[in-house]
PDB file of C-alpha atoms in Angstrom:
ATOM      1  CA  THR V   1       0.000   0.000   0.000  1.00 40.00           C
ATOM      2  CA  ASP V   2       1.530   3.218  -1.244  1.00 45.00           C
ATOM      3  CA  THR V   3      -0.160   6.469  -0.147  1.00 43.00           C
ATOM      4  CA  ASP V   4       1.075   9.872  -1.248  1.00 45.00           C
ATOM      5  CA  THR V   5      -0.707  12.868   0.176  1.00 42.00           C
ATOM      6  CA  ASP V   6       0.247  16.288  -1.054  1.00 44.00           C
ATOM      7  CA  THR V   7      -1.465  19.147   0.553  1.00 40.00           C
ATOM      8  CA  ASP V   8      -0.716  22.677  -0.558  1.00 43.00           C
ATOM      9  CA  THR V   9      -2.652  25.389   1.125  1.00 40.00           C
ATOM     10  CA  ASP V  10      -2.068  28.981   0.202  1.00 44.00           C
ATOM     11  CA  THR V  11      -4.027  31.520   2.125  1.00 41.00           C
ATOM     12  CA  ASP V  12      -3.746  35.157   1.289  1.00 43.00           C
ATOM     13  CA  THR V  13      -5.805  37.502   3.327  1.00 41.00           C
ATOM     14  CA  ASP V  14      -5.693  41.236   2.786  1.00 44.00           C
ATOM     15  CA  THR V  15      -7.811  43.378   4.978  1.00 41.00           C
ATOM     16  CA  ASP V  16      -7.880  47.017   4.174  1.00 44.00           C
ATOM     17  CA  THR V  17      -9.984  49.177   6.399  1.00 42.00           C
ATOM     18  CA  ASP V  18     -10.137  52.879   5.736  1.00 44.00           C
ATOM     19  CA  THR V  19     -12.323  54.872   8.005  1.00 42.00           C
ATOM     20  CA  ASP V  20     -12.564  58.567   7.586  1.00 45.00           C
ATOM     21  CA  THR V  21     -14.721  60.395  10.044  1.00 42.00           C
ATOM     22  CA  ASP V  22     -15.007  64.126   9.869  1.00 46.00           C
ATOM     23  CA  THR V  23     -17.139  65.759  12.523  1.00 43.00           C
ATOM     24  CA  ASP V  24     -17.621  69.462  12.437  1.00 45.00           C
ATOM     25  CA  THR V  25     -19.537  70.941  15.320  1.00 44.00           C
ATOM     26  CA  ASP V  26     -20.132  74.590  15.253  1.00 44.00           C
ATOM     27  CA  THR V  27     -21.918  76.006  18.273  1.00 43.00           C
ATOM     28  CA  ASP V  28     -22.435  79.685  18.658  1.00 44.00           C
ATOM     29  CA  THR V  29     -24.202  80.774  21.826  1.00 43.00           C
ATOM     30  CA  ASP V  30     -24.829  84.385  22.485  1.00 44.00           C
ATOM     31  CA  THR V  31     -26.308  85.144  25.896  1.00 43.00           C
ATOM     32  CA  ASP V  32     -27.181  88.644  26.846  1.00 45.00           C
ATOM     33  CA  THR V  33     -28.052  88.983  30.524  1.00 52.00           C
ATOM     34  CA  ASP V  34     -29.254  92.292  31.810  1.00 68.00           C
ATOM     35  CA  THR V  35     -28.705  92.509  35.583  1.00 84.00           C
ATOM     36  CA  ASP V  36     -30.276  95.263  37.610  1.00 90.00           C
ATOM     37  CA  PRO V  37     -27.749  97.393  39.527  1.00 91.00           C
ATOM     38  CA  THR V  38     -27.361  96.581  43.213  1.00 90.00           C
ATOM     39  CA  CYS V  39     -25.557  98.073  46.182  1.00 89.00           C
ATOM     40  CA  ASP V  40     -22.983  95.287  46.233  1.00 82.00           C
ATOM     41  CA  ASP V  41     -22.064  94.835  42.569  1.00 84.00           C
ATOM     42  CA  GLU V  42     -18.844  96.869  42.946  1.00 75.00           C
ATOM     43  CA  LEU V  43     -19.995  99.323  40.286  1.00 83.00           C
ATOM     44  CA  GLN V  44     -21.007 102.959  40.387  1.00 81.00           C
ATOM     45  CA  ASN V  45     -24.031 102.493  38.201  1.00 90.00           C
ATOM     46  CA  GLN V  46     -27.228 103.830  39.740  1.00 88.00           C
ATOM     47  CA  GLY V  47     -26.785 107.425  40.752  1.00 84.00           C
ATOM     48  CA  GLU V  48     -24.450 106.532  43.607  1.00 79.00           C
ATOM     49  CA  ALA V  49     -22.002 109.023  45.079  1.00 71.00           C
ATOM     50  CA  GLY V  50     -19.332 106.330  45.130  1.00 71.00           C
ATOM     51  CA  VAL V  51     -19.024 102.631  44.349  1.00 75.00           C
ATOM     52  CA  ASP V  52     -21.971 100.917  46.061  1.00 78.00           C
ATOM     53  CA  CYS V  53     -22.615 103.860  48.374  1.00 77.00           C
ATOM     54  CA  GLY V  54     -24.646 107.044  48.377  1.00 78.00           C
ATOM     55  CA  GLY V  55     -27.813 107.710  46.404  1.00 84.00           C
ATOM     56  CA  PRO V  56     -30.079 104.646  46.719  1.00 89.00           C
ATOM     57  CA  CYS V  57     -27.367 102.763  48.632  1.00 87.00           C
ATOM     58  CA  PRO V  58     -26.135 103.198  52.221  1.00 80.00           C
ATOM     59  CA  PRO V  59     -24.183 106.421  52.840  1.00 75.00           C
ATOM     60  CA  CYS V  60     -20.543 106.438  51.825  1.00 74.00           C
ATOM     61  CA  ARG V  61     -18.201 106.017  54.745  1.00 70.00           C
ATOM     62  CA  ASP V  62     -16.159 109.050  55.585  1.00 73.00           C
ATOM     63  CA  CYS V  63     -12.849 107.482  56.563  1.00 86.00           C
ATOM     64  CA  ASP V  64     -10.352 109.492  58.565  1.00 89.00           C
ATOM     65  CA  PRO V  65      -6.789 108.135  58.736  1.00 89.00           C
ATOM     66  CA  GLU V  66      -6.214 110.248  61.849  1.00 91.00           C
ATOM     67  CA  GLY V  67      -9.575 109.500  63.489  1.00 94.00           C
ATOM     68  CA  LYS V  68      -9.770 108.441  67.128  1.00 97.00           C
ATOM     69  CA  ARG V  69     -10.750 104.828  67.701  1.00 97.00           C
ATOM     70  CA  VAL V  70     -12.562 102.603  70.193  1.00 98.00           C
ATOM     71  CA  PHE V  71     -12.231  98.902  70.907  1.00 98.00           C
ATOM     72  CA  ILE V  72     -13.330  96.250  73.385  1.00 98.00           C
ATOM     73  CA  THR V  73     -10.486  94.446  75.116  1.00 98.00           C
ATOM     74  CA  SER V  74      -9.782  90.914  73.965  1.00 98.00           C
ATOM     75  CA  ALA V  75      -9.325  89.851  77.605  1.00 98.00           C
ATOM     76  CA  LYS V  76     -11.810  89.891  80.489  1.00 98.00           C
ATOM     77  CA  TYR V  77     -11.283  91.163  84.014  1.00 98.00           C
ATOM     78  CA  SER V  78     -12.998  90.921  87.370  1.00 98.00           C
ATOM     79  CA  GLY V  79     -14.030  94.054  89.232  1.00 97.00           C
ATOM     80  CA  ASP V  80     -10.556  94.351  90.727  1.00 98.00           C
ATOM     81  CA  LEU V  81      -8.835  96.407  88.050  1.00 98.00           C
ATOM     82  CA  GLU V  82      -5.824  97.211  90.223  1.00 96.00           C
ATOM     83  CA  GLU V  83      -4.666  93.606  90.350  1.00 96.00           C
ATOM     84  CA  PRO V  84      -3.775  92.647  86.732  1.00 96.00           C
ATOM     85  CA  LEU V  85      -0.950  95.175  86.342  1.00 97.00           C
ATOM     86  CA  GLY V  86      -0.404  96.100  89.985  1.00 95.00           C
ATOM     87  CA  VAL V  87      -1.426  99.708  89.321  1.00 94.00           C
ATOM     88  CA  GLU V  88      -2.741 101.649  92.302  1.00 92.00           C
ATOM     89  CA  GLY V  89      -6.332 102.771  91.866  1.00 91.00           C
ATOM     90  CA  GLY V  90      -9.062 101.019  89.913  1.00 94.00           C
ATOM     91  CA  LEU V  91      -9.513 103.730  87.293  1.00 95.00           C
ATOM     92  CA  ALA V  92      -5.759 104.027  86.753  1.00 95.00           C
ATOM     93  CA  GLY V  93      -5.559 100.248  86.475  1.00 97.00           C
ATOM     94  CA  ALA V  94      -8.293 100.189  83.825  1.00 98.00           C
ATOM     95  CA  ASP V  95      -6.602 102.933  81.813  1.00 98.00           C
ATOM     96  CA  ALA V  96      -3.303 101.062  81.998  1.00 98.00           C
ATOM     97  CA  LEU V  97      -4.975  97.880  80.756  1.00 98.00           C
ATOM     98  CA  CYS V  98      -6.446  99.735  77.773  1.00 98.00           C
ATOM     99  CA  GLN V  99      -3.022 101.154  76.980  1.00 98.00           C
ATOM    100  CA  VAL V 100      -1.370  97.717  77.179  1.00 98.00           C
ATOM    101  CA  HIS V 101      -3.958  96.191  74.837  1.00 98.00           C
ATOM    102  CA  ALA V 102      -3.461  99.051  72.362  1.00 98.00           C
ATOM    103  CA  ASP V 103       0.325  98.851  72.561  1.00 98.00           C
ATOM    104  CA  LEU V 104       0.401  95.090  72.008  1.00 98.00           C
ATOM    105  CA  ALA V 105      -1.772  95.571  68.923  1.00 97.00           C
ATOM    106  CA  GLU V 106       0.573  98.391  67.785  1.00 97.00           C
ATOM    107  CA  LEU V 107      -2.279 100.879  67.549  1.00 96.00           C
ATOM    108  CA  GLY V 108      -0.324 103.835  68.868  1.00 96.00           C
ATOM    109  CA  GLY V 109      -2.019 106.688  70.676  1.00 97.00           C
ATOM    110  CA  THR V 110      -3.121 107.222  74.259  1.00 98.00           C
ATOM    111  CA  TRP V 111      -6.078 105.265  75.619  1.00 98.00           C
ATOM    112  CA  LYS V 112      -8.521 105.398  78.515  1.00 98.00           C
ATOM    113  CA  ALA V 113     -11.322 103.161  79.689  1.00 98.00           C
ATOM    114  CA  TRP V 114     -14.945 104.300  79.561  1.00 98.00           C
ATOM    115  CA  LEU V 115     -15.371 103.831  83.301  1.00 97.00           C
ATOM    116  CA  SER V 116     -16.729 105.716  86.295  1.00 95.00           C
ATOM    117  CA  SER V 117     -15.966 105.334  89.973  1.00 93.00           C
ATOM    118  CA  THR V 118     -17.704 106.509  93.116  1.00 86.00           C
ATOM    119  CA  ARG V 119     -17.860 110.246  93.679  1.00 67.00           C
ATOM    120  CA  GLU V 120     -16.856 111.452  97.110  1.00 61.00           C
ATOM    121  CA  SER V 121     -19.440 114.242  97.014  1.00 58.00           C
ATOM    122  CA  PRO V 122     -22.187 115.486  94.665  1.00 61.00           C
ATOM    123  CA  ASP V 123     -19.753 118.062  93.250  1.00 60.00           C
ATOM    124  CA  ASP V 124     -16.917 115.623  92.622  1.00 56.00           C
ATOM    125  CA  ASP V 125     -16.921 114.825  88.887  1.00 54.00           C
ATOM    126  CA  ALA V 126     -13.305 113.668  88.687  1.00 66.00           C
ATOM    127  CA  HIS V 127     -14.317 110.031  88.637  1.00 88.00           C
ATOM    128  CA  ASP V 128     -17.047 110.177  85.987  1.00 92.00           C
ATOM    129  CA  ALA V 129     -16.403 108.615  82.601  1.00 95.00           C
ATOM    130  CA  ILE V 130     -17.711 111.614  80.693  1.00 95.00           C
ATOM    131  CA  ASP V 131     -15.169 113.880  82.390  1.00 92.00           C
ATOM    132  CA  ARG V 132     -12.274 111.442  82.160  1.00 95.00           C
ATOM    133  CA  ILE V 133     -12.571 111.213  78.375  1.00 96.00           C
ATOM    134  CA  ALA V 134     -11.104 114.067  76.332  1.00 96.00           C
ATOM    135  CA  ASP V 135     -13.505 115.679  73.857  1.00 96.00           C
ATOM    136  CA  VAL V 136     -11.508 114.651  70.780  1.00 97.00           C
ATOM    137  CA  GLY V 137     -14.223 112.885  68.757  1.00 94.00           C
ATOM    138  CA  PRO V 138     -15.503 111.687  66.495  1.00 95.00           C
ATOM    139  CA  TRP V 139     -14.574 108.156  67.500  1.00 97.00           C
ATOM    140  CA  TYR V 140     -14.490 105.340  64.979  1.00 95.00           C
ATOM    141  CA  LEU V 141     -14.256 101.593  65.013  1.00 93.00           C
ATOM    142  CA  ALA V 142     -10.768 100.268  64.346  1.00 87.00           C
ATOM    143  CA  ASP V 143     -11.386 100.707  60.591  1.00 84.00           C
ATOM    144  CA  ARG V 144     -11.451 104.504  61.097  1.00 89.00           C
ATOM    145  CA  CYS V 145     -14.438 104.607  58.778  1.00 87.00           C
ATOM    146  CA  THR V 146     -17.419 103.640  60.940  1.00 90.00           C
ATOM    147  CA  VAL V 147     -18.371 106.445  63.343  1.00 93.00           C
ATOM    148  CA  VAL V 148     -19.351 105.256  66.816  1.00 95.00           C
ATOM    149  CA  ALA V 149     -19.769 108.638  68.493  1.00 96.00           C
ATOM    150  CA  ALA V 150     -19.587 112.051  66.858  1.00 94.00           C
ATOM    151  CA  SER V 151     -18.505 113.798  70.054  1.00 95.00           C
ATOM    152  CA  ARG V 152     -18.232 113.369  73.799  1.00 95.00           C
ATOM    153  CA  THR V 153     -21.678 114.908  74.233  1.00 94.00           C
ATOM    154  CA  SER V 154     -23.213 112.442  71.785  1.00 94.00           C
ATOM    155  CA  LEU V 155     -22.160 109.588  74.083  1.00 95.00           C
ATOM    156  CA  THR V 156     -24.961 110.656  76.435  1.00 92.00           C
ATOM    157  CA  ILE V 157     -27.697 111.008  73.798  1.00 88.00           C
ATOM    158  CA  ASN V 158     -29.734 108.041  72.576  1.00 79.00           C
ATOM    159  CA  GLY V 159     -26.977 105.464  72.471  1.00 92.00           C
ATOM    160  CA  LEU V 160     -24.153 105.017  69.994  1.00 97.00           C
ATOM    161  CA  GLU V 161     -24.153 105.601  66.247  1.00 95.00           C
ATOM    162  CA  ALA V 162     -22.891 102.089  65.480  1.00 94.00           C
ATOM    163  CA  PRO V 163     -22.453  98.853  67.452  1.00 96.00           C
ATOM    164  CA  ILE V 164     -19.031  97.932  68.844  1.00 97.00           C
ATOM    165  CA  ARG V 165     -17.799  94.343  68.754  1.00 95.00           C
ATOM    166  CA  LEU V 166     -14.190  94.601  67.512  1.00 95.00           C
ATOM    167  CA  ASP V 167     -11.288  94.074  69.880  1.00 97.00           C
ATOM    168  CA  GLU V 168      -7.904  95.798  69.591  1.00 97.00           C
ATOM    169  CA  ASN V 169      -6.838  93.320  66.893  1.00 95.00           C
ATOM    170  CA  GLU V 170      -9.976  94.027  64.818  1.00 93.00           C
ATOM    171  CA  VAL V 171     -11.318  90.582  65.694  1.00 95.00           C
ATOM    172  CA  ALA V 172     -15.106  90.429  65.959  1.00 95.00           C
ATOM    173  CA  LEU V 173     -16.166  89.122  69.361  1.00 96.00           C
ATOM    174  CA  ALA V 174     -19.164  86.834  69.752  1.00 96.00           C
ATOM    175  CA  ASP V 175     -22.434  88.766  70.060  1.00 93.00           C
ATOM    176  CA  GLU V 176     -23.116  87.651  73.610  1.00 92.00           C
ATOM    177  CA  ASP V 177     -19.489  88.183  74.674  1.00 96.00           C
ATOM    178  CA  THR V 178     -19.277  91.955  74.253  1.00 98.00           C
ATOM    179  CA  GLU V 179     -20.318  93.144  77.719  1.00 98.00           C
ATOM    180  CA  VAL V 180     -18.017  95.715  79.360  1.00 98.00           C
ATOM    181  CA  TRP V 181     -17.599  97.114  82.850  1.00 98.00           C
ATOM    182  CA  THR V 182     -18.664 100.774  82.942  1.00 97.00           C
ATOM    183  CA  GLY V 183     -20.040 101.787  86.346  1.00 95.00           C
ATOM    184  CA  THR V 184     -21.674 104.517  84.282  1.00 95.00           C
ATOM    185  CA  ASN V 185     -25.247 105.654  83.637  1.00 94.00           C
ATOM    186  CA  ARG V 186     -26.610 107.095  80.393  1.00 93.00           C
ATOM    187  CA  PHE V 187     -25.339 110.559  81.322  1.00 94.00           C
ATOM    188  CA  GLY V 188     -21.764 109.324  81.571  1.00 94.00           C
ATOM    189  CA  ARG V 189     -21.700 109.446  85.360  1.00 91.00           C
ATOM    190  CA  ASP V 190     -21.739 107.254  88.427  1.00 89.00           C
ATOM    191  CA  ASP V 191     -24.620 108.476  90.566  1.00 65.00           C
ATOM    192  CA  THR V 192     -24.707 105.853  93.300  1.00 70.00           C
ATOM    193  CA  PHE V 193     -22.465 107.387  95.980  1.00 56.00           C
ATOM    194  CA  THR V 194     -21.719 103.926  97.386  1.00 59.00           C
ATOM    195  CA  ASN V 195     -18.427 102.120  96.982  1.00 58.00           C
ATOM    196  CA  ASN V 196     -20.145  98.740  96.782  1.00 60.00           C
ATOM    197  CA  SER V 197     -21.830  99.821  93.540  1.00 73.00           C
ATOM    198  CA  VAL V 198     -18.530  99.967  91.651  1.00 90.00           C
ATOM    199  CA  CYS V 199     -16.561  97.094  93.161  1.00 93.00           C
ATOM    200  CA  GLN V 200     -15.216  99.403  95.876  1.00 91.00           C
ATOM    201  CA  ARG V 201     -13.836 101.783  93.282  1.00 92.00           C
ATOM    202  CA  TRP V 202     -12.728  98.883  91.093  1.00 95.00           C
ATOM    203  CA  THR V 203     -10.402  97.411  93.693  1.00 94.00           C
ATOM    204  CA  THR V 204     -12.183  94.218  94.691  1.00 95.00           C
ATOM    205  CA  ASN V 205     -13.695  91.055  93.263  1.00 96.00           C
ATOM    206  CA  ASP V 206     -15.707  90.478  96.428  1.00 92.00           C
ATOM    207  CA  THR V 207     -19.079  88.760  95.980  1.00 92.00           C
ATOM    208  CA  SER V 208     -20.822  91.369  98.139  1.00 91.00           C
ATOM    209  CA  SER V 209     -20.023  94.185  95.677  1.00 92.00           C
ATOM    210  CA  LYS V 210     -21.612  94.880  92.318  1.00 93.00           C
ATOM    211  CA  ALA V 211     -21.071  97.234  89.394  1.00 94.00           C
ATOM    212  CA  VAL V 212     -22.898  98.374  86.293  1.00 95.00           C
ATOM    213  CA  TYR V 213     -21.910  96.914  82.948  1.00 96.00           C
ATOM    214  CA  GLY V 214     -22.903  97.854  79.413  1.00 97.00           C
ATOM    215  CA  SER V 215     -23.541  96.034  76.168  1.00 98.00           C
ATOM    216  CA  PRO V 216     -22.173  98.228  73.337  1.00 98.00           C
ATOM    217  CA  TYR V 217     -22.978  95.655  70.665  1.00 97.00           C
ATOM    218  CA  LEU V 218     -26.396  94.187  71.454  1.00 97.00           C
ATOM    219  CA  GLU V 219     -27.742  97.386  73.073  1.00 97.00           C
ATOM    220  CA  TRP V 220     -25.763  99.945  71.091  1.00 96.00           C
ATOM    221  CA  ASP V 221     -28.714 102.177  70.101  1.00 95.00           C
ATOM    222  CA  ASN V 222     -30.019 102.846  73.610  1.00 96.00           C
ATOM    223  CA  GLU V 223     -28.666 103.546  77.084  1.00 95.00           C
ATOM    224  CA  GLY V 224     -28.007  99.827  77.536  1.00 96.00           C
ATOM    225  CA  TRP V 225     -24.701 100.298  75.739  1.00 97.00           C
ATOM    226  CA  THR V 226     -23.325 101.774  79.004  1.00 97.00           C
ATOM    227  CA  ASN V 227     -25.995 100.932  81.604  1.00 95.00           C
ATOM    228  CA  PHE V 228     -27.447  97.517  80.871  1.00 96.00           C
ATOM    229  CA  ASP V 229     -27.402  95.712  84.223  1.00 95.00           C
ATOM    230  CA  ARG V 230     -25.374  94.985  87.359  1.00 94.00           C
ATOM    231  CA  ALA V 231     -23.081  92.062  88.060  1.00 95.00           C
ATOM    232  CA  THR V 232     -21.133  90.903  91.098  1.00 96.00           C
ATOM    233  CA  CYS V 233     -17.479  91.858  91.046  1.00 96.00           C
ATOM    234  CA  THR V 234     -16.339  88.244  90.775  1.00 97.00           C
ATOM    235  CA  VAL V 235     -17.733  88.124  87.228  1.00 97.00           C
ATOM    236  CA  GLU V 236     -15.302  88.900  84.426  1.00 98.00           C
ATOM    237  CA  LYS V 237     -16.196  91.533  81.830  1.00 98.00           C
ATOM    238  CA  ARG V 238     -14.230  93.356  79.165  1.00 98.00           C
ATOM    239  CA  LEU V 239     -13.286  97.045  79.043  1.00 98.00           C
ATOM    240  CA  LEU V 240     -14.303  99.633  76.465  1.00 98.00           C
ATOM    241  CA  CYS V 241     -11.227 101.636  75.500  1.00 98.00           C
ATOM    242  CA  MET V 242     -11.280 105.052  73.842  1.00 98.00           C
ATOM    243  CA  GLU V 243      -8.390 106.814  72.168  1.00 98.00           C
ATOM    244  CA  GLN V 244      -7.496 110.258  73.533  1.00 98.00           C
TER     245      GLN V 244
END
């Protein structure tokens, strides 16, 4: 048996694929939006005196680079204002604290606390806040643009012109944390004639003594800014400091 098998397989495969895809997308969108002018669009575009102020907007701020300033201290103190710096006399201690806060914040200037102490007689005005503060207003917030009080006299008329909540570093304090010792009524005076009413002239944190405090942020537009309530002298409050 003779078997011859010859197998010849020739496979030629040519695959030619030519794909040409041309996609032309032409989109033209024209959107014209007309926006009504507002008081915060950073444009002077609606009869304003300046950008976003005056005319139909809030008044433009009259900034004064030399304006006197006010701030609330970043730290709190008991009714003993002699103790923190070892300065004799409660009023002197409060003034020194205001000056230290201002100096540490590099504010410059001379500072006093809005604070009254007990008068020794009806004719003694030396310890009343209104007489301790020089009449050098207007006073501004730390921005020197927002007027708080136009003059010393205005401090005794219908509250402040703007709320105060900034400390010496221009940090905004919490709303409920802006109370300040004052010992002062709406007329800028202490009219109690008793040492116990002002923490024994701001020299004690005894629980038997009390003093008036103010709320120059929450009660800024009425006498509550300086005469809101009384607290025992163990409680810690801030000070309201005014540049002289």
